[in-house]
Coordinates of C-alpha atoms in Angstrom, one line a residue:
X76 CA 0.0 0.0 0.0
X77 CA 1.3 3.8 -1.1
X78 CA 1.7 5.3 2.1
X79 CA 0.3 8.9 1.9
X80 CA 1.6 11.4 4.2
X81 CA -1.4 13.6 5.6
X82 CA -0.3 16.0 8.5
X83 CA -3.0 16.0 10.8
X84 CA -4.9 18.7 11.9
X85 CA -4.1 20.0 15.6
X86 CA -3.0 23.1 16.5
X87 CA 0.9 24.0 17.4
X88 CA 0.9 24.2 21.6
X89 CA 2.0 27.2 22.7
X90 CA 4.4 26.2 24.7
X91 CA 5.9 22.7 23.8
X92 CA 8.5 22.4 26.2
X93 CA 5.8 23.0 28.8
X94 CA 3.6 20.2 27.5
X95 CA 6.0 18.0 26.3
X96 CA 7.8 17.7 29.8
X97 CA 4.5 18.3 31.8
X98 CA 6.3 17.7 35.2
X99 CA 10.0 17.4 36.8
X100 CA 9.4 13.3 36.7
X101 CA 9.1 13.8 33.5
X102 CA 11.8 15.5 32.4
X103 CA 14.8 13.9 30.4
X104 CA 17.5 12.3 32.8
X105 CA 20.0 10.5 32.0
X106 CA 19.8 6.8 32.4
X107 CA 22.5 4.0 31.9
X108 CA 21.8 2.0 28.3
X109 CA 23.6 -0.6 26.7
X110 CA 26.4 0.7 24.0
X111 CA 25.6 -0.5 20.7
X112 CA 27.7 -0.6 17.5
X113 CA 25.9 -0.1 14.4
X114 CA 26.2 -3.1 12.0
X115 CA 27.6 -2.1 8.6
X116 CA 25.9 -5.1 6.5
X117 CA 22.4 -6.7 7.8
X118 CA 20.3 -9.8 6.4
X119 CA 16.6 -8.3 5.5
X120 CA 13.7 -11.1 6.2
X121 CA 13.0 -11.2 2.0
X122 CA 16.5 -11.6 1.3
X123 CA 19.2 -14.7 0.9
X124 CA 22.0 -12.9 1.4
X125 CA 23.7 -10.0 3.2
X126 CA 23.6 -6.3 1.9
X127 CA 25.6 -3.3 3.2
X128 CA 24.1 -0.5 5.3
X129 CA 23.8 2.8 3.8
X130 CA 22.0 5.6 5.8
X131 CA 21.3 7.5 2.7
X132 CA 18.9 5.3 1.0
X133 CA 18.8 1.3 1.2
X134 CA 16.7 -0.3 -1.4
X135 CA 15.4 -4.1 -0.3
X136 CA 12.8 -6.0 -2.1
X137 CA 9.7 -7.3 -0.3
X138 CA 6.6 -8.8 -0.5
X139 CA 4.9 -5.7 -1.0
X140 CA 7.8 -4.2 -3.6
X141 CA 10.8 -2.5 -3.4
X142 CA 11.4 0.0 -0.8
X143 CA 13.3 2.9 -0.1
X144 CA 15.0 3.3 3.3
X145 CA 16.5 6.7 4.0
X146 CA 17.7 7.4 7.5
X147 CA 19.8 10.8 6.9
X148 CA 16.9 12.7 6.3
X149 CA 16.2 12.1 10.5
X150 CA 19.5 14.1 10.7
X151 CA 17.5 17.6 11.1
X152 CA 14.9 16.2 13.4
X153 CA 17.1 14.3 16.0
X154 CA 20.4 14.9 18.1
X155 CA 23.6 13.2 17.0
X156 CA 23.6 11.0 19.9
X157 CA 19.4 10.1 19.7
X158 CA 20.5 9.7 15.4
X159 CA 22.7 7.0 16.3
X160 CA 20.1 5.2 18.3
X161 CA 17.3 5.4 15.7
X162 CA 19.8 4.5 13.3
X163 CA 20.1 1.5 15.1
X164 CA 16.5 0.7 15.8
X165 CA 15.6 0.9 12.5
X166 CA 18.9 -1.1 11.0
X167 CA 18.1 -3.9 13.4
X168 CA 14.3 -4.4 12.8
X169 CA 15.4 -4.7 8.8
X170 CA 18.0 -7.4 9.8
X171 CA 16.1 -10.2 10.1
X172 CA 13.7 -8.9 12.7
X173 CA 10.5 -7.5 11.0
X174 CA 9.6 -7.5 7.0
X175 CA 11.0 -4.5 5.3
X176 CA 7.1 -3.3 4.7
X177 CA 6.7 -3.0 8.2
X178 CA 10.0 -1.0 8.6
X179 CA 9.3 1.2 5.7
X180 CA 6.0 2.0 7.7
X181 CA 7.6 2.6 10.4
X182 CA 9.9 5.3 9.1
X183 CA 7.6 6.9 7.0
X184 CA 5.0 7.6 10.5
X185 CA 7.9 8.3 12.5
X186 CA 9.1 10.6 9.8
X187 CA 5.9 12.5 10.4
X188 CA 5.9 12.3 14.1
X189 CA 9.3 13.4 14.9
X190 CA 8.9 16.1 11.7
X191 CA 5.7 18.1 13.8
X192 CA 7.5 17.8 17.5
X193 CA 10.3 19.6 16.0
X194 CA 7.8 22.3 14.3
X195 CA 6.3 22.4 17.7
X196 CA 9.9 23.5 19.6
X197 CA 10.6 25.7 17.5
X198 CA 13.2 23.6 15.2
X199 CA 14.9 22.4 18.4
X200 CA 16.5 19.3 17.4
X201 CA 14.5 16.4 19.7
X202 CA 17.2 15.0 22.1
X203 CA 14.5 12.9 24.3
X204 CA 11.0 11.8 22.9
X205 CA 8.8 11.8 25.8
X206 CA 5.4 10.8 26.9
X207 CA 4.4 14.3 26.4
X208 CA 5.1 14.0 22.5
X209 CA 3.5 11.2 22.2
X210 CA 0.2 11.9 23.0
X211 CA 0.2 15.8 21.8
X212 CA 0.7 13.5 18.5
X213 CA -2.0 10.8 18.9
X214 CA -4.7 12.8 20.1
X215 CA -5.1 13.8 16.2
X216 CA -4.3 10.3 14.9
X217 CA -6.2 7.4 13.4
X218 CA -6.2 4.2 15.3
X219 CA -4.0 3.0 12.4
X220 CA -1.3 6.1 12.7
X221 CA -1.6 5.2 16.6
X222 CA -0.5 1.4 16.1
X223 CA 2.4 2.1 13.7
X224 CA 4.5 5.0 15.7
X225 CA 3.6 2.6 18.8
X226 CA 4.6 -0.5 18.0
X227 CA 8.0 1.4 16.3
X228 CA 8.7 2.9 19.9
X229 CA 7.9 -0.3 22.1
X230 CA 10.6 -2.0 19.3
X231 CA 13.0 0.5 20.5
X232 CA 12.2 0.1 24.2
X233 CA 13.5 -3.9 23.5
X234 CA 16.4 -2.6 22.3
X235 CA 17.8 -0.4 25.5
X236 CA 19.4 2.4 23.9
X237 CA 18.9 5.8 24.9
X238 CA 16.1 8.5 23.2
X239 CA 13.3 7.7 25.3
X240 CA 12.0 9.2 28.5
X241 CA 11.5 7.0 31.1
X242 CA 8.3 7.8 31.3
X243 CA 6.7 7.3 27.3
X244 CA 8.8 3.8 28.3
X245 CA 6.1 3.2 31.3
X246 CA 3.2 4.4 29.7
X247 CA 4.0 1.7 26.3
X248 CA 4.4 -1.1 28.6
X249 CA 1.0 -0.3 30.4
X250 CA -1.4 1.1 28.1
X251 CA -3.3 -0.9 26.0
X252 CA -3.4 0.2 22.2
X253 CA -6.7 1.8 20.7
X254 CA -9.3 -0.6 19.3
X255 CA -9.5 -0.4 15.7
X256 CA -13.1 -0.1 14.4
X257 CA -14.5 -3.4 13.1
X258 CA -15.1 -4.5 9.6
X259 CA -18.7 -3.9 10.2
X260 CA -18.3 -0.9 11.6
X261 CA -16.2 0.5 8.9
X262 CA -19.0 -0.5 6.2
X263 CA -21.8 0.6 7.9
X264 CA -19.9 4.4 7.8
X265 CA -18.8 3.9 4.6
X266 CA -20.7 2.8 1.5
X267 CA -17.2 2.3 -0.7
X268 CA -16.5 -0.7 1.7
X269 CA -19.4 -3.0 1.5
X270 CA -19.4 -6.0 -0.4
X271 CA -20.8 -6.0 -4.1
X272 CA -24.0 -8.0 -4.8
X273 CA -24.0 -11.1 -6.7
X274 CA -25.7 -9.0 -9.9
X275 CA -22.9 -6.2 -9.4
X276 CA -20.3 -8.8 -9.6
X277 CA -21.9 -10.9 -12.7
X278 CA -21.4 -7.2 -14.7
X279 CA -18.2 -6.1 -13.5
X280 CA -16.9 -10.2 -14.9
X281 CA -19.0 -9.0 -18.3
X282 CA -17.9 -5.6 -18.3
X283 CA -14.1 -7.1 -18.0
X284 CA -14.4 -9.2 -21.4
X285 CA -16.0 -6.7 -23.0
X286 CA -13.0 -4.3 -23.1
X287 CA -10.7 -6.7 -23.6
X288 CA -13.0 -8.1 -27.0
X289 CA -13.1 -4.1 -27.4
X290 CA -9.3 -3.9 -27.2
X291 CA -9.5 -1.4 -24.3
X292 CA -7.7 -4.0 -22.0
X293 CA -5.0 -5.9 -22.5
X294 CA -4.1 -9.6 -21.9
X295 CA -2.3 -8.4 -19.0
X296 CA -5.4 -6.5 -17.9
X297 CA -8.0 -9.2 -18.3
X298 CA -6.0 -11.6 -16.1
X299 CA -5.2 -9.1 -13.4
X300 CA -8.8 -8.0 -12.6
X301 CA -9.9 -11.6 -13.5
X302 CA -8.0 -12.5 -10.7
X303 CA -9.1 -10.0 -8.4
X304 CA -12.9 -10.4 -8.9
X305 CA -12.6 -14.3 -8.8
X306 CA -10.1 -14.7 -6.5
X307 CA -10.2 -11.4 -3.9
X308 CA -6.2 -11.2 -4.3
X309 CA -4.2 -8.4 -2.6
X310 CA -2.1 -6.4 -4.4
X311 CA 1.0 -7.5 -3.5
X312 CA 0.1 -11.4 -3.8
X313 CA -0.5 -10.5 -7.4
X314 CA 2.5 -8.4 -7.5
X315 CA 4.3 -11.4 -6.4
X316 CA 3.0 -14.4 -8.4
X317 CA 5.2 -16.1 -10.8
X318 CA 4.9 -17.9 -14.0
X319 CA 5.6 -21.2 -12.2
X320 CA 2.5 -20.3 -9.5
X321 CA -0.2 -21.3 -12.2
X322 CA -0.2 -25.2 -13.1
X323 CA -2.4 -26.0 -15.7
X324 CA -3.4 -29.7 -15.9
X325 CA -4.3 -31.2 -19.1
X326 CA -5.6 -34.3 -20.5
X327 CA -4.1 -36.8 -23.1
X328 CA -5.9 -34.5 -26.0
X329 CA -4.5 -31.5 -24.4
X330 CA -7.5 -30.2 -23.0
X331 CA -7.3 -28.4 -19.6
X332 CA -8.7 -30.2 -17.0
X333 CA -8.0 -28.0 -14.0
X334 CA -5.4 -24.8 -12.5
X335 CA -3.9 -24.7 -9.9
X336 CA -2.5 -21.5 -8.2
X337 CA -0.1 -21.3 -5.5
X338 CA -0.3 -17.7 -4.0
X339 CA 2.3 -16.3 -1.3
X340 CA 1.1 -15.7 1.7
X341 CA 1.4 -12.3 2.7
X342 CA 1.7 -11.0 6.5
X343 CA 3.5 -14.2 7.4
X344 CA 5.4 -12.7 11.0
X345 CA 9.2 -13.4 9.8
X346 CA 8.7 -15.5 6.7
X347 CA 9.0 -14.4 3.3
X348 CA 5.7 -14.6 1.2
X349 CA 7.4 -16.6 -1.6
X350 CA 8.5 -19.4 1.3
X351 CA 4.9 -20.4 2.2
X352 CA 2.3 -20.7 -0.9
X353 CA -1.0 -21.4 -0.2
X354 CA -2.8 -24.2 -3.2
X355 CA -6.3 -23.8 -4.4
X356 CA -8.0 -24.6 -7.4
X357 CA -7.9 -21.3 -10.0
X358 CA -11.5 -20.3 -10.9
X359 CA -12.4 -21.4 -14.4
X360 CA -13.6 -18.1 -15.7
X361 CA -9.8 -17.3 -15.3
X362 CA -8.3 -20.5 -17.5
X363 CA -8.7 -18.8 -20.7
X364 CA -7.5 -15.2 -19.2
X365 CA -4.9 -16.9 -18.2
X366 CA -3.5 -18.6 -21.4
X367 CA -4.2 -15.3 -23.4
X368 CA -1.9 -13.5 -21.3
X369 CA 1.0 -15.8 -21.1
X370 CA 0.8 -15.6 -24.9
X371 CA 0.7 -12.2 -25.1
X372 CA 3.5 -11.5 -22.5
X373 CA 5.6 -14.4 -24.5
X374 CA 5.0 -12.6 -27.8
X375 CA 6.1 -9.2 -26.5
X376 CA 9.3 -10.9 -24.9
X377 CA 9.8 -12.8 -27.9
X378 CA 10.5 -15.8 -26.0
X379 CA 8.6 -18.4 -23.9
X380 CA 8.4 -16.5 -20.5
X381 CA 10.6 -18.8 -17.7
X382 CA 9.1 -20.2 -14.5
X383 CA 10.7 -17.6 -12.2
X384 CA 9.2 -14.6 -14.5
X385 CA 6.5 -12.1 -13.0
X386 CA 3.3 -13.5 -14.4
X387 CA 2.5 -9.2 -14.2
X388 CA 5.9 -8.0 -16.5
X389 CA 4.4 -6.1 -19.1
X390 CA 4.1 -2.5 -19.4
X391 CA 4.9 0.9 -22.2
X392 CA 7.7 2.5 -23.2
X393 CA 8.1 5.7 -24.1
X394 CA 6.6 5.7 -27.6
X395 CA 3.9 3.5 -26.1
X396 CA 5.3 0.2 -27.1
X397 CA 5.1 -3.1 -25.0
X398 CA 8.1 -4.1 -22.8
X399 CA 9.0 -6.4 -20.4
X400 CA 9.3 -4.5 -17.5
X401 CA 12.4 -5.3 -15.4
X402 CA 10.7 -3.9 -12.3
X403 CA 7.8 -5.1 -10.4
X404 CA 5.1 -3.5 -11.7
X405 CA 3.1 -0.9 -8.8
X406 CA -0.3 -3.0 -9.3
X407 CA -2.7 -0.7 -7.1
X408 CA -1.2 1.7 -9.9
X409 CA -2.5 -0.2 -12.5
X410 CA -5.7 -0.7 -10.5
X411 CA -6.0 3.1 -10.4
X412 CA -5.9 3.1 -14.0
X413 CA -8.3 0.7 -15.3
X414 CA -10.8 0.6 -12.8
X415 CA -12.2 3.7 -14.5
X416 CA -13.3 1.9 -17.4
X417 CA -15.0 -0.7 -15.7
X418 CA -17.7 1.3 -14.0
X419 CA -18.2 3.4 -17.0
X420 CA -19.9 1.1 -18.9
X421 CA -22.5 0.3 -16.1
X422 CA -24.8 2.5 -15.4
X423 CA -25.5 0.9 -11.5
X424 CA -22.1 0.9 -11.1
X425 CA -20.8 4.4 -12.5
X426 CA -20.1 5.6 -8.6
X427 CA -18.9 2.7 -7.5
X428 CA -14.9 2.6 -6.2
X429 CA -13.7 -0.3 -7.4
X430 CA -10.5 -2.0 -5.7
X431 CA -9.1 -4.8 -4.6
X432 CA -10.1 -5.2 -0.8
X433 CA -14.0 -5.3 -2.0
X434 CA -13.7 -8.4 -4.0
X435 CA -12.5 -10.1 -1.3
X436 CA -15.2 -9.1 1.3
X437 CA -17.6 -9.7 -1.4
X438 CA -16.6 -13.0 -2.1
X439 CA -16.3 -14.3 1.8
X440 CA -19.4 -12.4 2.8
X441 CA -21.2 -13.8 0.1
X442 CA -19.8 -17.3 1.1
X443 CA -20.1 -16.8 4.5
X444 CA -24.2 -16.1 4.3
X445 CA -24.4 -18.9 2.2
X446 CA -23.2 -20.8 5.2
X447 CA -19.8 -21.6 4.1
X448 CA -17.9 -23.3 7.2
X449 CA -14.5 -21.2 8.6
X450 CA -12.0 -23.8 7.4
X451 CA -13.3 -22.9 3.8
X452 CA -13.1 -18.9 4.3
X453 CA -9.8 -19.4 5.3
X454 CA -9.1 -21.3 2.4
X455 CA -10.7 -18.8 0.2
X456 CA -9.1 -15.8 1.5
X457 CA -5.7 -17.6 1.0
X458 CA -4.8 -17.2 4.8
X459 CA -2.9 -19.3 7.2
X460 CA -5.4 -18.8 10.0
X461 CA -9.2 -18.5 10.2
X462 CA -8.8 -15.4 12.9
X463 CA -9.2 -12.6 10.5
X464 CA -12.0 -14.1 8.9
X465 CA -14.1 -14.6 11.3
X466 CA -16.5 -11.3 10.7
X467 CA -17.8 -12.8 7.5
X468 CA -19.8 -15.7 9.8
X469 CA -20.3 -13.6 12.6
X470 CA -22.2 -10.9 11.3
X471 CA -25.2 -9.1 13.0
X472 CA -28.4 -9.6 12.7
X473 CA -29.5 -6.0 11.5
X474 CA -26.3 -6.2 9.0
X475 CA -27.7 -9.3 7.7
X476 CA -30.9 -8.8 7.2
X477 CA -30.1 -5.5 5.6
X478 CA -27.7 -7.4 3.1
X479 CA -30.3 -10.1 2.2
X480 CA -33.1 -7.8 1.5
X481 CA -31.5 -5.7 -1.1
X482 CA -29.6 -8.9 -2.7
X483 CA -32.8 -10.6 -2.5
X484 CA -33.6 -10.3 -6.2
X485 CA -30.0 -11.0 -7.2
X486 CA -30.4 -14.1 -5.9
X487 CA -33.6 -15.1 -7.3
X488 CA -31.9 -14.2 -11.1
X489 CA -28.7 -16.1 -10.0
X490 CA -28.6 -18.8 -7.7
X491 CA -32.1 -20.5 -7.2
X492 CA -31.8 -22.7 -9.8
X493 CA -30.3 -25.6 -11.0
X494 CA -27.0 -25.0 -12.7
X495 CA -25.5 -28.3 -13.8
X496 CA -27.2 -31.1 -16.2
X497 CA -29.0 -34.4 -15.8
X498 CA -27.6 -37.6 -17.1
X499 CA -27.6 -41.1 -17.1
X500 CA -24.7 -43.2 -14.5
X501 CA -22.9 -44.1 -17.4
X502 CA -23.0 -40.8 -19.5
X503 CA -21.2 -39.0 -16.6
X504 CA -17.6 -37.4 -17.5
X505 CA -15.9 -39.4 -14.7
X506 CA -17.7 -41.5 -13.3
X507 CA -15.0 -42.9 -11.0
X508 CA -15.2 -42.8 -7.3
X509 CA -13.4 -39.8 -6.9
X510 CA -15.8 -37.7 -9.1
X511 CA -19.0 -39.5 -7.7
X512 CA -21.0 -37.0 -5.1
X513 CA -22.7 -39.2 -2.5
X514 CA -25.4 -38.7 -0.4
X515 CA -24.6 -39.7 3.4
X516 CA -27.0 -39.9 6.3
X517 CA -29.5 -39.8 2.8
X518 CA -29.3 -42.7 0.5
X519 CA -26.7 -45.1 -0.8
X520 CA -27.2 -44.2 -3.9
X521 CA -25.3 -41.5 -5.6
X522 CA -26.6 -37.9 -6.7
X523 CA -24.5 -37.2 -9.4
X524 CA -21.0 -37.0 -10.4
X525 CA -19.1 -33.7 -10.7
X526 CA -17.6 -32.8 -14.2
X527 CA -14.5 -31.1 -13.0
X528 CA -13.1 -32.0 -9.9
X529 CA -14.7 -32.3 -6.6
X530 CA -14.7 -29.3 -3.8
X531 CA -13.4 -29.4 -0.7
X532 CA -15.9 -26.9 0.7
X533 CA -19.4 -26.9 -0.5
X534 CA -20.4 -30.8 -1.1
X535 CA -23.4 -33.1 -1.4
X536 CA -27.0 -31.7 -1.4
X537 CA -24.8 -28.3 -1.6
X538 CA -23.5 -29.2 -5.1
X539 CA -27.3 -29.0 -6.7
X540 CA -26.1 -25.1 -6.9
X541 CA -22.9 -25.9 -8.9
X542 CA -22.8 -25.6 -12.8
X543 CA -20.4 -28.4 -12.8
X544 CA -22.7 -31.2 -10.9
X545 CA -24.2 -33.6 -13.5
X546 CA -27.1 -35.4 -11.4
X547 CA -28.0 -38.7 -12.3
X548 CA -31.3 -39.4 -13.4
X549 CA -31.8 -42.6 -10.9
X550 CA -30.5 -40.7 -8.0
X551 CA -31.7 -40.1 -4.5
X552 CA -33.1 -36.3 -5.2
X553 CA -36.3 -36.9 -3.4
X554 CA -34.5 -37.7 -0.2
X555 CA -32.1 -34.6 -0.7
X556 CA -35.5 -32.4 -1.0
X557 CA -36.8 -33.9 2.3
X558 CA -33.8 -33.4 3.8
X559 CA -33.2 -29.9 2.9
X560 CA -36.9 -29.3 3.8
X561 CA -36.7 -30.7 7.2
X562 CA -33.5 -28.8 8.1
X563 CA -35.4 -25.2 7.3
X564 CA -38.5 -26.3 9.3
X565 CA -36.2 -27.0 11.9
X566 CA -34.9 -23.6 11.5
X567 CA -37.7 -21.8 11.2
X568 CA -39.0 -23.7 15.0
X569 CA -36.4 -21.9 16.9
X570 CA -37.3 -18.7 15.2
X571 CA -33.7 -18.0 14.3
X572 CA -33.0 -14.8 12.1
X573 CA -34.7 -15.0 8.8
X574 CA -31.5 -15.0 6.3
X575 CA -30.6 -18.3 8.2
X576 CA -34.2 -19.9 7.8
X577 CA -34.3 -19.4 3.8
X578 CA -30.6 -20.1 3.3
X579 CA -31.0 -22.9 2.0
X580 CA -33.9 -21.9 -0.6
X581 CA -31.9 -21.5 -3.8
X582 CA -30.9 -25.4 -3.1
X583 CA -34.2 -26.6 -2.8
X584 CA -35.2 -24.6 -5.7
X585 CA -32.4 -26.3 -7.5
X586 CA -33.3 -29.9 -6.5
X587 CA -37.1 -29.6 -7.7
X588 CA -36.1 -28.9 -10.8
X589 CA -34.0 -31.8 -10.7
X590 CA -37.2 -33.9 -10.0
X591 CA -38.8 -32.1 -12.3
X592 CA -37.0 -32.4 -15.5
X593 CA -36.5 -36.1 -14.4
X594 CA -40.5 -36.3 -14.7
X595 CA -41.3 -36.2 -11.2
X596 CA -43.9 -34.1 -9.5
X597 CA -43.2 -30.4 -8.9
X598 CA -44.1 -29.7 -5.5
X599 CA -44.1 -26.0 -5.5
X600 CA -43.0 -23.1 -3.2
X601 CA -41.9 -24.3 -0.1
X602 CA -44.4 -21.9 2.7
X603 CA -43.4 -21.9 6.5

């Protein structure tokens, strides 16, 4: 993420030194701190091997790109003596202690913090930051400001050199940090961050192939927001992936039979995104994007592009041309760029901000009401633990029942019907074990096969909604029905929320029309 620089608005005390050091305890004093020496090479988190130190700008390579550490511009701000000890701080956290995203955070916020104390005095250089600074600064701040220059200063208090006042020091170790407002929270204020309906969704996927067919996108550009609509990615997971991250399986004719993707896991405390890859299976509306770009980047290479090449390497020249790029590309950048000319070709969508964060709420909220279990969230999201995503199956009632009602008829146009095809046992396109979907706890008998590979989330009665189940015409659907019936009747006893009664609705819409282009009797709307 860009980090944008906003001074925020508070008004210059009149006397800093008075509030800054509010009492004699907590005025500077000196105190005895461990000496240091400054290492002249250091080992960043993201790197294999060793790079020197150099205060006036470092550049490292992470997850999230390359960034730009420049200490010497904390020369004007800070004391020689409290210089050295920031040096340090910030030279250790690179080497192998935090990611150099986080550090580049960090010096950006303290940047800004140490930047409006020294206003404040006058352009004193800051010998001492004390508790007084810290919470002239903030009082002004957003709970995300507040957690960066905080956990920066309780990194230097680990480290026991000198340039904090004993007091900041007690009040880090004792005050708990602000509470960041909740994902709910933040959409409720804030129309930009709540999920897309399904409707929205199935025009911006349209919208997508229509300026590529219109040349207005490029291969590059199809795959990219392909990926983010179908897949939720973050930036700099997409920034990230490789050309050996997509396996494409085939069959003896050639045919592809399934993708797989292997995406980095970002935020990994201490571990390099590209050293722990998370598998799923790549969304099939993305297979052909997929093959047109890797031609298309191959062709402007002039080559076949190698496994360790950016699967996101083209971009212009000068003149306009296509290149390989021999930087990472910026992808919220390109994001910026092309999101413009998605919404402008649908009228519902024309004031809509498009970016990546919404896909992915839209895609877990939409699986989450759905009743998708945590294990498959976390899956979904491509996360190593189900802790973040827990808002998307705990969401409020009023929340809910909002969401539901004004994605009720998007629904009803997209989901509540049968999506796959009826055939015979022996017509099905594997009809192996491992393709057959069984009916447990129901019937012995089979409901159908799938025609692609089996899920590991959504599975049985659940597939009746999936475009790739094939349902055998001698299977068990009546008992499925029943079954689905009698769980919602069930539901609807203990008067639980609405949404969670009729969840199911859209598979039991699904499953009479099974029966009924089998030749059985249609039974109707199901009333409670």
């Amino acid at each position: 993420m860009k980090f944008v620089e906003k001074k925020p608005r508070r008004t210059l005390p009149a006397d800093a030194v008075q509030l800054f050091f509010r009492s004699a305890d907590d005025f500077p004093t000196a105190f005895l701190y461990r000496s240091f020496v400054c290492p002249v090479q250091i080992k960043p988190i993201e790197h294999t091997t060793s790079i020197p130190v150099n205060l006036d700008c470092m550049k490292i390579d992470g997850d999230g790109g390359t960034v730009n550490i420049r200490l010497n511009r904390f020369r004007i701000f800070l004391t020689s003596k409290t210089f050295e000890s920031f040096s340090y701080v910030m030279i250790t956290a690179l080497d192998r202690r935090h990611k150099s995203s986080v550090v580049s955070r960090w010096e950006k916020e303290a940047h800004l913090f140490l930047r409006l104390c020294c206003e404040a005095l006058g352009g004193t250089k800051i010998e001492t930051i004390t508790l007084g600074m810290y919470l002239w600064y903030t009082e002004a701040c957003n709970p995300s400001q507040v957690g960066l220059i905080r956990t920066f200063l309780l990194f230097w208090c680990k480290q026991n050199v000198e340039g904090l006042h004993r007091g900041l020091v007690r009040h880090l170790g004792s005050a708990s940090p602000p509470k960041r407002p909740s994902t709910q929270q933040i959409q409720n204020q804030k129309p930009d961050e709540r999920p897309l309906t399904i409707a929205q969704s199935r025009q911006i996927s349209e919208r997508i192939g229509e300026l590529y067919a219109a040349k207005e996108f490029s291969a590059q550009d199809q795959l990219l927001w392909t990926l983010i609509s179908a897949e939720g990615l973050r930036p700099s997971q997409l920034a990230l992936l490789r050309v050996k991250h997509f396996e494409i399986i085939r069959d003896e004719n050639g045919e592809i039979l399934e993708v797989l993707i292997h995406v980095p896991a970002v935020k990994q405390k201490g571990t390099p995104a590209l050293s722990y890859l998370i598998t799923e299976t790549l969304a099939s509306r993305a297979w052909v994007p997929l093959m047109e770009h890797l031609n298309f980047a191959s062709t402007v290479a002039d080559r076949k592009l190698l496994p360790e090449d950016r699967i996101f390497c083209v971009t212009k020249d000068f003149f306009g041309n296509y290149v390989i790029s021999k930087s990472p590309l910026r992808i919220n950048l390109i994001v910026g760029e092309t999101r413009v000319k998605i919404t402008r070709g649908i009228p519902d969508l024309e004031d809509v901000i498009l970016f990546c964060r919404r896909f992915k709420h839209t895609k877990l909220t939409h699986l989450g009401l759905l009743g998708a279990p945590l294990s498959v969230l976390q899956r979904c999201a491509y996360q190593t633990s189900s802790g973040s995503v827990k808002r998307y199956v705990n969401v409020s009632k009023d929340v809910q029942r909002s969401f539901e009602t004004k994605m009720a008829n998007s629904h009803n146009a997209l989901v509540r019907f049968f999506k796959g095809q009826i055939v015979d046992r022996a017509e099905a396109t594997h009809p192996d074990e491992e393709h057959l979907i069984g009916a447990p706890g129901l019937s012995d008998e089979d409901l159908g096969a799938c025609a692609v590979q089996p899920c590991k989330g959504l599975m049985n009665v659940g597939c009746y909604g999936c475009y790739k189940f094939e349902a055998f015409a001698d299977g068990p659907h009546q008992e499925a029905l029943d079954h689905l019936e009698s769980l919602r009747l069930d539901r609807a006893a203990l008067h639980l929320d609405e949404a969670v009664v009729t969840r199911d609705d859209h598979l039991i819409e699904a499953v009479k029309q099974v029966i009924a282009d089998i030749g059985g009797q249609h039974l109707g709307q199901v009333q409670i």
